[in-house]
Amino acid sequence: MGLFQDQTSSLSEIKRLAALVMDPSRRDEIGPDQWPLAMIAYGLVTCNETGREEEGVTIYNIFQSCCAPDARRKCALQLASFIRQRKGDGWRALLPFAMTDAAPDIRRQAAFLIYTLAAPKPEERFPGIAGLVNIICAAPLPGQAGMAPALDALMSLGDMRFAPYLASISNKLPSERLADLLAGTEAIPTDVGCGWLLDVLDRHPELSSAIAVVLAGMPARATEVMDVVVPVPSWQFTNSAVQPLHSWSIPEYRLRMRERLSKHLDPEAQEAVDRAWN
């Protein structure tokens, strides 16, 4: 991006665009072709400020009305590149993408980037995960999209260190909110994700149908169930690929789950899960 080649002029342009984005009376001065750059500028200027989620959702809805999914996806990746260069500083710039985009795959991608880019803090080892979990559990903001893709990304990471964050979701949300969250879930099967679903089933047996649907959809997305470690934050590693520690075959893991599932699922739901995991 040529804009960022000259540091002095680029800083001035970043601040100018960010000022336009943050001024509701002047946002119409931003042309459709300028919005990706404006969104980056807004993210870079405000990324270390908290409490801007509602503003971010409002701004993002304007941005996505002007830009196609490919442009929005590219914009998120460009922001992620800047965050990596800054050693994880600025992960909040991706919150509007994870909270608002109409495309679930972009929300899922943004959530994964937040989870794996946020730098550890003395008070919070995984601040990106903690931040998005708080948003998942909070009352939805006007214009906010569903948070199921953010849950997908967390379950799919599979790292057992993240189990307490998943537990906090099911501890804080009432069954109605959990049902809505599970309805849009498309996670890959991991030991921590499946274990959390079984814990939710024990705690909320009234969600047995919803959990059976989620479990039945999982095997089609992977050939095995992994217990994995994902490098977090990924800017510390040259290769941020998933590193499997151990895995189970799909039929093996069905046997691990069968006893706990049988306590809560009716025969028809049990059969659907068994069929998917065979």
mmCIF file of C-alpha atoms in Angstrom:
data_model
loop_
_atom_site.group_PDB
_atom_site.id
_atom_site.type_symbol
_atom_site.label_atom_id
_atom_site.label_comp_id
_atom_site.label_asym_id
_atom_site.label_seq_id
_atom_site.Cartn_x
_atom_site.Cartn_y
_atom_site.Cartn_z
ATOM 1 C CA MET A 1 0.000 0.000 0.000
ATOM 2 C CA GLY A 2 1.677 3.140 -1.242
ATOM 3 C CA LEU A 3 -0.067 5.270 1.338
ATOM 4 C CA PHE A 4 2.107 3.856 4.085
ATOM 5 C CA GLN A 5 5.467 4.173 2.318
ATOM 6 C CA ASP A 6 6.143 7.730 3.488
ATOM 7 C CA GLN A 7 5.757 7.738 7.260
ATOM 8 C CA THR A 8 5.024 11.442 7.712
ATOM 9 C CA SER A 9 2.392 11.733 5.005
ATOM 10 C CA SER A 10 0.878 8.376 5.911
ATOM 11 C CA LEU A 11 0.326 9.318 9.553
ATOM 12 C CA SER A 12 -1.344 12.526 8.475
ATOM 13 C CA GLU A 13 -3.601 10.684 6.025
ATOM 14 C CA ILE A 14 -4.471 7.995 8.568
ATOM 15 C CA LYS A 15 -5.542 10.618 11.099
ATOM 16 C CA ARG A 16 -7.508 12.553 8.467
ATOM 17 C CA LEU A 17 -9.436 9.477 7.336
ATOM 18 C CA ALA A 18 -10.032 8.302 10.891
ATOM 19 C CA ALA A 19 -11.400 11.747 11.782
ATOM 20 C CA LEU A 20 -13.855 11.537 8.872
ATOM 21 C CA VAL A 21 -14.979 8.068 9.946
ATOM 22 C CA MET A 22 -15.558 9.154 13.550
ATOM 23 C CA ASP A 23 -17.541 12.275 12.573
ATOM 24 C CA PRO A 24 -21.103 11.198 11.647
ATOM 25 C CA SER A 25 -21.712 14.471 9.803
ATOM 26 C CA ARG A 26 -18.747 13.893 7.480
ATOM 27 C CA ARG A 27 -18.880 10.169 6.742
ATOM 28 C CA ASP A 28 -20.639 10.824 3.447
ATOM 29 C CA GLU A 29 -17.421 12.493 2.251
ATOM 30 C CA ILE A 30 -15.825 9.043 2.116
ATOM 31 C CA GLY A 31 -16.246 7.480 -1.316
ATOM 32 C CA PRO A 32 -16.970 3.754 -1.721
ATOM 33 C CA ASP A 33 -13.442 3.117 -3.002
ATOM 34 C CA GLN A 34 -11.988 4.889 0.065
ATOM 35 C CA TRP A 35 -13.875 2.897 2.683
ATOM 36 C CA PRO A 36 -11.423 -0.031 2.995
ATOM 37 C CA LEU A 37 -8.592 2.406 3.697
ATOM 38 C CA ALA A 38 -10.829 4.450 5.977
ATOM 39 C CA MET A 39 -11.720 1.321 7.954
ATOM 40 C CA ILE A 40 -8.030 0.525 8.369
ATOM 41 C CA ALA A 41 -7.328 4.091 9.475
ATOM 42 C CA TYR A 42 -10.167 3.996 12.002
ATOM 43 C CA GLY A 43 -8.931 0.660 13.335
ATOM 44 C CA LEU A 44 -5.325 1.811 13.708
ATOM 45 C CA VAL A 45 -6.259 5.060 15.458
ATOM 46 C CA THR A 46 -8.806 3.593 17.902
ATOM 47 C CA CYS A 47 -7.501 0.040 18.396
ATOM 48 C CA ASN A 48 -6.180 0.595 21.919
ATOM 49 C CA GLU A 49 -9.340 2.271 23.191
ATOM 50 C CA THR A 50 -12.046 0.295 24.963
ATOM 51 C CA GLY A 51 -15.789 0.893 24.895
ATOM 52 C CA ARG A 52 -16.010 1.685 21.176
ATOM 53 C CA GLU A 53 -17.879 -1.461 20.176
ATOM 54 C CA GLU A 54 -21.211 0.246 19.483
ATOM 55 C CA GLU A 55 -19.532 2.921 17.366
ATOM 56 C CA GLY A 56 -17.545 0.225 15.565
ATOM 57 C CA VAL A 57 -20.710 -1.702 14.682
ATOM 58 C CA THR A 58 -22.356 1.450 13.311
ATOM 59 C CA ILE A 59 -19.323 2.364 11.222
ATOM 60 C CA TYR A 60 -18.826 -1.166 9.967
ATOM 61 C CA ASN A 61 -22.395 -1.384 8.695
ATOM 62 C CA ILE A 62 -21.712 1.681 6.536
ATOM 63 C CA PHE A 63 -18.414 0.166 5.373
ATOM 64 C CA GLN A 64 -19.987 -3.125 4.347
ATOM 65 C CA SER A 65 -22.811 -1.361 2.517
ATOM 66 C CA CYS A 66 -20.135 0.165 0.258
ATOM 67 C CA CYS A 67 -17.773 -2.812 -0.143
ATOM 68 C CA ALA A 68 -18.096 -6.359 -1.458
ATOM 69 C CA PRO A 69 -17.146 -9.340 0.737
ATOM 70 C CA ASP A 70 -13.780 -9.778 -0.998
ATOM 71 C CA ALA A 71 -12.831 -6.181 -0.214
ATOM 72 C CA ARG A 72 -13.913 -6.591 3.420
ATOM 73 C CA ARG A 73 -11.965 -9.841 3.734
ATOM 74 C CA LYS A 74 -8.842 -8.215 2.280
ATOM 75 C CA CYS A 75 -9.259 -5.279 4.644
ATOM 76 C CA ALA A 76 -9.295 -7.611 7.676
ATOM 77 C CA LEU A 77 -6.116 -9.346 6.478
ATOM 78 C CA GLN A 78 -4.371 -6.005 5.968
ATOM 79 C CA LEU A 79 -5.278 -4.963 9.507
ATOM 80 C CA ALA A 80 -3.986 -8.309 10.774
ATOM 81 C CA SER A 81 -0.694 -7.670 8.985
ATOM 82 C CA PHE A 82 -0.277 -4.370 10.809
ATOM 83 C CA ILE A 83 -1.122 -6.050 14.119
ATOM 84 C CA ARG A 84 1.552 -8.694 13.523
ATOM 85 C CA GLN A 85 4.117 -5.979 12.770
ATOM 86 C CA ARG A 86 3.176 -4.343 16.073
ATOM 87 C CA LYS A 87 3.608 -7.655 17.946
ATOM 88 C CA GLY A 88 -0.048 -8.124 18.647
ATOM 89 C CA ASP A 89 -0.832 -4.545 19.612
ATOM 90 C CA GLY A 90 -4.129 -3.378 18.125
ATOM 91 C CA TRP A 91 -6.271 -6.531 17.983
ATOM 92 C CA ARG A 92 -9.400 -4.498 18.848
ATOM 93 C CA ALA A 93 -9.281 -3.073 15.312
ATOM 94 C CA LEU A 94 -10.757 -6.395 14.170
ATOM 95 C CA LEU A 95 -13.697 -6.388 16.588
ATOM 96 C CA PRO A 96 -16.099 -4.649 14.164
ATOM 97 C CA PHE A 97 -15.370 -7.357 11.561
ATOM 98 C CA ALA A 98 -16.032 -10.189 14.044
ATOM 99 C CA MET A 99 -19.173 -8.558 15.428
ATOM 100 C CA THR A 100 -20.866 -7.123 12.357
ATOM 101 C CA ASP A 101 -20.053 -8.583 8.951
ATOM 102 C CA ALA A 102 -23.001 -10.115 7.121
ATOM 103 C CA ALA A 103 -20.824 -13.010 5.929
ATOM 104 C CA PRO A 104 -20.291 -15.642 8.667
ATOM 105 C CA ASP A 105 -16.946 -16.692 7.168
ATOM 106 C CA ILE A 106 -15.568 -13.149 7.545
ATOM 107 C CA ARG A 107 -16.793 -12.979 11.148
ATOM 108 C CA ARG A 108 -15.177 -16.371 11.802
ATOM 109 C CA GLN A 109 -11.903 -15.306 10.177
ATOM 110 C CA ALA A 110 -11.816 -12.060 12.162
ATOM 111 C CA ALA A 111 -12.480 -13.916 15.428
ATOM 112 C CA PHE A 112 -9.652 -16.354 14.696
ATOM 113 C CA LEU A 113 -7.298 -13.444 13.986
ATOM 114 C CA ILE A 114 -8.304 -11.747 17.239
ATOM 115 C CA TYR A 115 -7.783 -14.955 19.221
ATOM 116 C CA THR A 116 -4.350 -15.652 17.750
ATOM 117 C CA LEU A 117 -2.948 -12.137 17.403
ATOM 118 C CA ALA A 118 -3.722 -10.494 20.750
ATOM 119 C CA ALA A 119 -0.566 -10.159 22.838
ATOM 120 C CA PRO A 120 -0.570 -11.567 26.403
ATOM 121 C CA LYS A 121 -1.017 -9.060 29.219
ATOM 122 C CA PRO A 122 0.021 -9.376 32.878
ATOM 123 C CA GLU A 123 -3.640 -9.454 33.902
ATOM 124 C CA GLU A 124 -4.926 -11.656 31.058
ATOM 125 C CA ARG A 125 -3.046 -14.372 29.212
ATOM 126 C CA PHE A 126 -5.419 -14.426 26.228
ATOM 127 C CA PRO A 127 -6.943 -10.939 26.026
ATOM 128 C CA GLY A 128 -8.428 -11.440 22.557
ATOM 129 C CA ILE A 129 -10.322 -14.518 23.681
ATOM 130 C CA ALA A 130 -11.453 -12.819 26.899
ATOM 131 C CA GLY A 131 -12.592 -9.762 24.936
ATOM 132 C CA LEU A 132 -14.682 -11.680 22.429
ATOM 133 C CA VAL A 133 -16.150 -13.987 25.092
ATOM 134 C CA ASN A 134 -17.341 -10.881 26.947
ATOM 135 C CA ILE A 135 -19.032 -9.705 23.742
ATOM 136 C CA ILE A 136 -20.591 -13.136 23.150
ATOM 137 C CA CYS A 137 -22.098 -13.004 26.644
ATOM 138 C CA ALA A 138 -23.193 -9.343 26.522
ATOM 139 C CA ALA A 139 -26.533 -8.107 25.245
ATOM 140 C CA PRO A 140 -26.320 -7.670 21.445
ATOM 141 C CA LEU A 141 -25.776 -4.127 20.195
ATOM 142 C CA PRO A 142 -28.048 -2.535 17.565
ATOM 143 C CA GLY A 143 -26.870 -3.691 14.158
ATOM 144 C CA GLN A 144 -24.657 -6.443 15.549
ATOM 145 C CA ALA A 145 -24.574 -9.813 13.786
ATOM 146 C CA GLY A 146 -24.695 -13.198 15.496
ATOM 147 C CA MET A 147 -21.659 -14.373 17.461
ATOM 148 C CA ALA A 148 -21.838 -18.064 16.512
ATOM 149 C CA PRO A 149 -18.800 -17.711 14.159
ATOM 150 C CA ALA A 150 -16.747 -16.377 17.080
ATOM 151 C CA LEU A 151 -17.783 -19.437 19.099
ATOM 152 C CA ASP A 152 -16.868 -21.651 16.103
ATOM 153 C CA ALA A 153 -13.370 -20.221 15.990
ATOM 154 C CA LEU A 154 -12.835 -20.728 19.721
ATOM 155 C CA MET A 155 -14.088 -24.324 19.667
ATOM 156 C CA SER A 156 -12.065 -25.119 16.560
ATOM 157 C CA LEU A 157 -8.782 -23.896 18.051
ATOM 158 C CA GLY A 158 -9.027 -26.894 20.327
ATOM 159 C CA ASP A 159 -6.468 -25.789 22.911
ATOM 160 C CA MET A 160 -7.380 -27.092 26.376
ATOM 161 C CA ARG A 161 -6.148 -23.803 27.858
ATOM 162 C CA PHE A 162 -9.266 -22.218 26.361
ATOM 163 C CA ALA A 163 -11.727 -24.524 28.152
ATOM 164 C CA PRO A 164 -12.363 -22.011 30.991
ATOM 165 C CA TYR A 165 -13.429 -19.388 28.438
ATOM 166 C CA LEU A 166 -15.936 -21.785 26.895
ATOM 167 C CA ALA A 167 -17.181 -22.705 30.365
ATOM 168 C CA SER A 168 -17.741 -19.038 31.173
ATOM 169 C CA ILE A 169 -20.051 -18.746 28.140
ATOM 170 C CA SER A 170 -22.316 -21.571 29.284
ATOM 171 C CA ASN A 171 -22.174 -20.341 32.892
ATOM 172 C CA LYS A 172 -23.216 -16.799 32.016
ATOM 173 C CA LEU A 173 -25.794 -17.286 29.265
ATOM 174 C CA PRO A 174 -29.369 -18.494 29.878
ATOM 175 C CA SER A 175 -30.513 -21.476 27.848
ATOM 176 C CA GLU A 176 -32.417 -19.283 25.357
ATOM 177 C CA ARG A 177 -29.268 -17.330 24.442
ATOM 178 C CA LEU A 178 -27.238 -20.527 24.287
ATOM 179 C CA ALA A 179 -29.798 -22.073 21.940
ATOM 180 C CA ASP A 180 -29.506 -19.094 19.578
ATOM 181 C CA LEU A 181 -25.708 -19.297 19.707
ATOM 182 C CA LEU A 182 -25.647 -23.038 19.034
ATOM 183 C CA ALA A 183 -28.104 -22.732 16.152
ATOM 184 C CA GLY A 184 -25.472 -21.069 13.961
ATOM 185 C CA THR A 185 -22.444 -23.062 15.104
ATOM 186 C CA GLU A 186 -20.284 -24.773 12.478
ATOM 187 C CA ALA A 187 -17.185 -25.757 14.444
ATOM 188 C CA ILE A 188 -14.809 -28.557 13.517
ATOM 189 C CA PRO A 189 -14.612 -31.413 16.044
ATOM 190 C CA THR A 190 -11.965 -30.959 18.733
ATOM 191 C CA ASP A 191 -11.691 -32.547 22.152
ATOM 192 C CA VAL A 192 -12.189 -29.260 23.998
ATOM 193 C CA GLY A 193 -15.150 -28.253 21.811
ATOM 194 C CA CYS A 194 -16.943 -31.590 22.070
ATOM 195 C CA GLY A 195 -16.211 -31.779 25.777
ATOM 196 C CA TRP A 196 -17.748 -28.350 26.259
ATOM 197 C CA LEU A 197 -20.884 -29.370 24.342
ATOM 198 C CA LEU A 198 -21.259 -32.406 26.604
ATOM 199 C CA ASP A 199 -20.842 -30.171 29.661
ATOM 200 C CA VAL A 200 -23.545 -27.862 28.318
ATOM 201 C CA LEU A 201 -25.780 -30.894 27.780
ATOM 202 C CA ASP A 202 -25.292 -31.925 31.422
ATOM 203 C CA ARG A 203 -26.065 -28.399 32.619
ATOM 204 C CA HIS A 204 -28.894 -27.675 30.161
ATOM 205 C CA PRO A 205 -30.588 -30.954 29.161
ATOM 206 C CA GLU A 206 -33.369 -28.862 27.588
ATOM 207 C CA LEU A 207 -30.840 -28.027 24.829
ATOM 208 C CA SER A 208 -30.399 -31.678 23.851
ATOM 209 C CA SER A 209 -31.908 -31.229 20.373
ATOM 210 C CA ALA A 210 -29.743 -28.198 19.579
ATOM 211 C CA ILE A 211 -26.569 -29.909 20.791
ATOM 212 C CA ALA A 212 -27.390 -33.087 18.856
ATOM 213 C CA VAL A 213 -27.649 -31.017 15.663
ATOM 214 C CA VAL A 214 -24.278 -29.349 16.318
ATOM 215 C CA LEU A 215 -22.579 -32.670 17.042
ATOM 216 C CA ALA A 216 -24.122 -34.381 14.020
ATOM 217 C CA GLY A 217 -22.735 -31.669 11.744
ATOM 218 C CA MET A 218 -19.162 -31.837 13.030
ATOM 219 C CA PRO A 219 -17.694 -35.018 11.460
ATOM 220 C CA ALA A 220 -18.286 -33.761 7.908
ATOM 221 C CA ARG A 221 -15.806 -30.931 8.561
ATOM 222 C CA ALA A 222 -12.796 -33.038 9.651
ATOM 223 C CA THR A 223 -11.415 -36.547 9.426
ATOM 224 C CA GLU A 224 -10.387 -36.757 13.071
ATOM 225 C CA VAL A 225 -10.924 -35.169 16.466
ATOM 226 C CA MET A 226 -7.832 -33.332 17.598
ATOM 227 C CA ASP A 227 -6.412 -32.309 20.922
ATOM 228 C CA VAL A 228 -4.250 -29.479 19.632
ATOM 229 C CA VAL A 229 -2.103 -26.506 20.455
ATOM 230 C CA VAL A 230 -2.362 -23.402 18.302
ATOM 231 C CA PRO A 231 0.490 -20.930 18.767
ATOM 232 C CA VAL A 232 -1.019 -17.959 20.585
ATOM 233 C CA PRO A 233 -0.260 -15.210 19.839
ATOM 234 C CA SER A 234 0.757 -16.218 16.315
ATOM 235 C CA TRP A 235 3.013 -13.206 15.720
ATOM 236 C CA GLN A 236 5.585 -14.934 17.934
ATOM 237 C CA PHE A 237 5.906 -17.872 15.551
ATOM 238 C CA THR A 238 7.152 -18.244 11.987
ATOM 239 C CA ASN A 239 4.691 -21.084 11.423
ATOM 240 C CA SER A 240 1.312 -20.622 13.069
ATOM 241 C CA ALA A 241 -0.200 -23.846 11.725
ATOM 242 C CA VAL A 242 -2.141 -26.106 14.063
ATOM 243 C CA GLN A 243 0.157 -28.539 15.856
ATOM 244 C CA PRO A 244 -1.698 -31.772 16.695
ATOM 245 C CA LEU A 245 -0.694 -33.454 19.936
ATOM 246 C CA HIS A 246 -3.094 -36.358 19.750
ATOM 247 C CA SER A 247 -6.151 -37.299 17.759
ATOM 248 C CA TRP A 248 -9.006 -39.766 17.742
ATOM 249 C CA SER A 249 -10.766 -41.207 14.732
ATOM 250 C CA ILE A 250 -14.379 -40.152 14.320
ATOM 251 C CA PRO A 251 -15.747 -43.618 15.377
ATOM 252 C CA GLU A 252 -13.361 -43.722 18.359
ATOM 253 C CA TYR A 253 -14.591 -40.397 19.633
ATOM 254 C CA ARG A 254 -18.231 -41.443 19.179
ATOM 255 C CA LEU A 255 -17.599 -44.207 21.704
ATOM 256 C CA ARG A 256 -16.037 -41.688 24.118
ATOM 257 C CA MET A 257 -19.189 -39.547 23.975
ATOM 258 C CA ARG A 258 -21.837 -42.246 23.813
ATOM 259 C CA GLU A 259 -22.427 -42.805 27.541
ATOM 260 C CA ARG A 260 -22.823 -39.097 28.346
ATOM 261 C CA LEU A 261 -25.025 -38.509 25.306
ATOM 262 C CA SER A 262 -27.303 -41.414 26.136
ATOM 263 C CA LYS A 263 -28.273 -39.742 29.434
ATOM 264 C CA HIS A 264 -29.952 -36.825 27.672
ATOM 265 C CA LEU A 265 -30.663 -37.574 24.000
ATOM 266 C CA ASP A 266 -33.829 -39.254 22.854
ATOM 267 C CA PRO A 267 -33.362 -42.352 20.651
ATOM 268 C CA GLU A 268 -33.909 -40.432 17.411
ATOM 269 C CA ALA A 269 -31.317 -37.751 18.245
ATOM 270 C CA GLN A 270 -28.891 -40.421 19.499
ATOM 271 C CA GLU A 271 -29.258 -42.305 16.232
ATOM 272 C CA ALA A 272 -28.584 -39.148 14.189
ATOM 273 C CA VAL A 273 -25.389 -38.464 16.114
ATOM 274 C CA ASP A 274 -24.268 -42.114 15.914
ATOM 275 C CA ARG A 275 -24.883 -42.162 12.172
ATOM 276 C CA ALA A 276 -22.836 -38.986 11.626
ATOM 277 C CA TRP A 277 -19.942 -40.190 13.794
ATOM 278 C CA ASN A 278 -19.717 -43.744 12.411
#
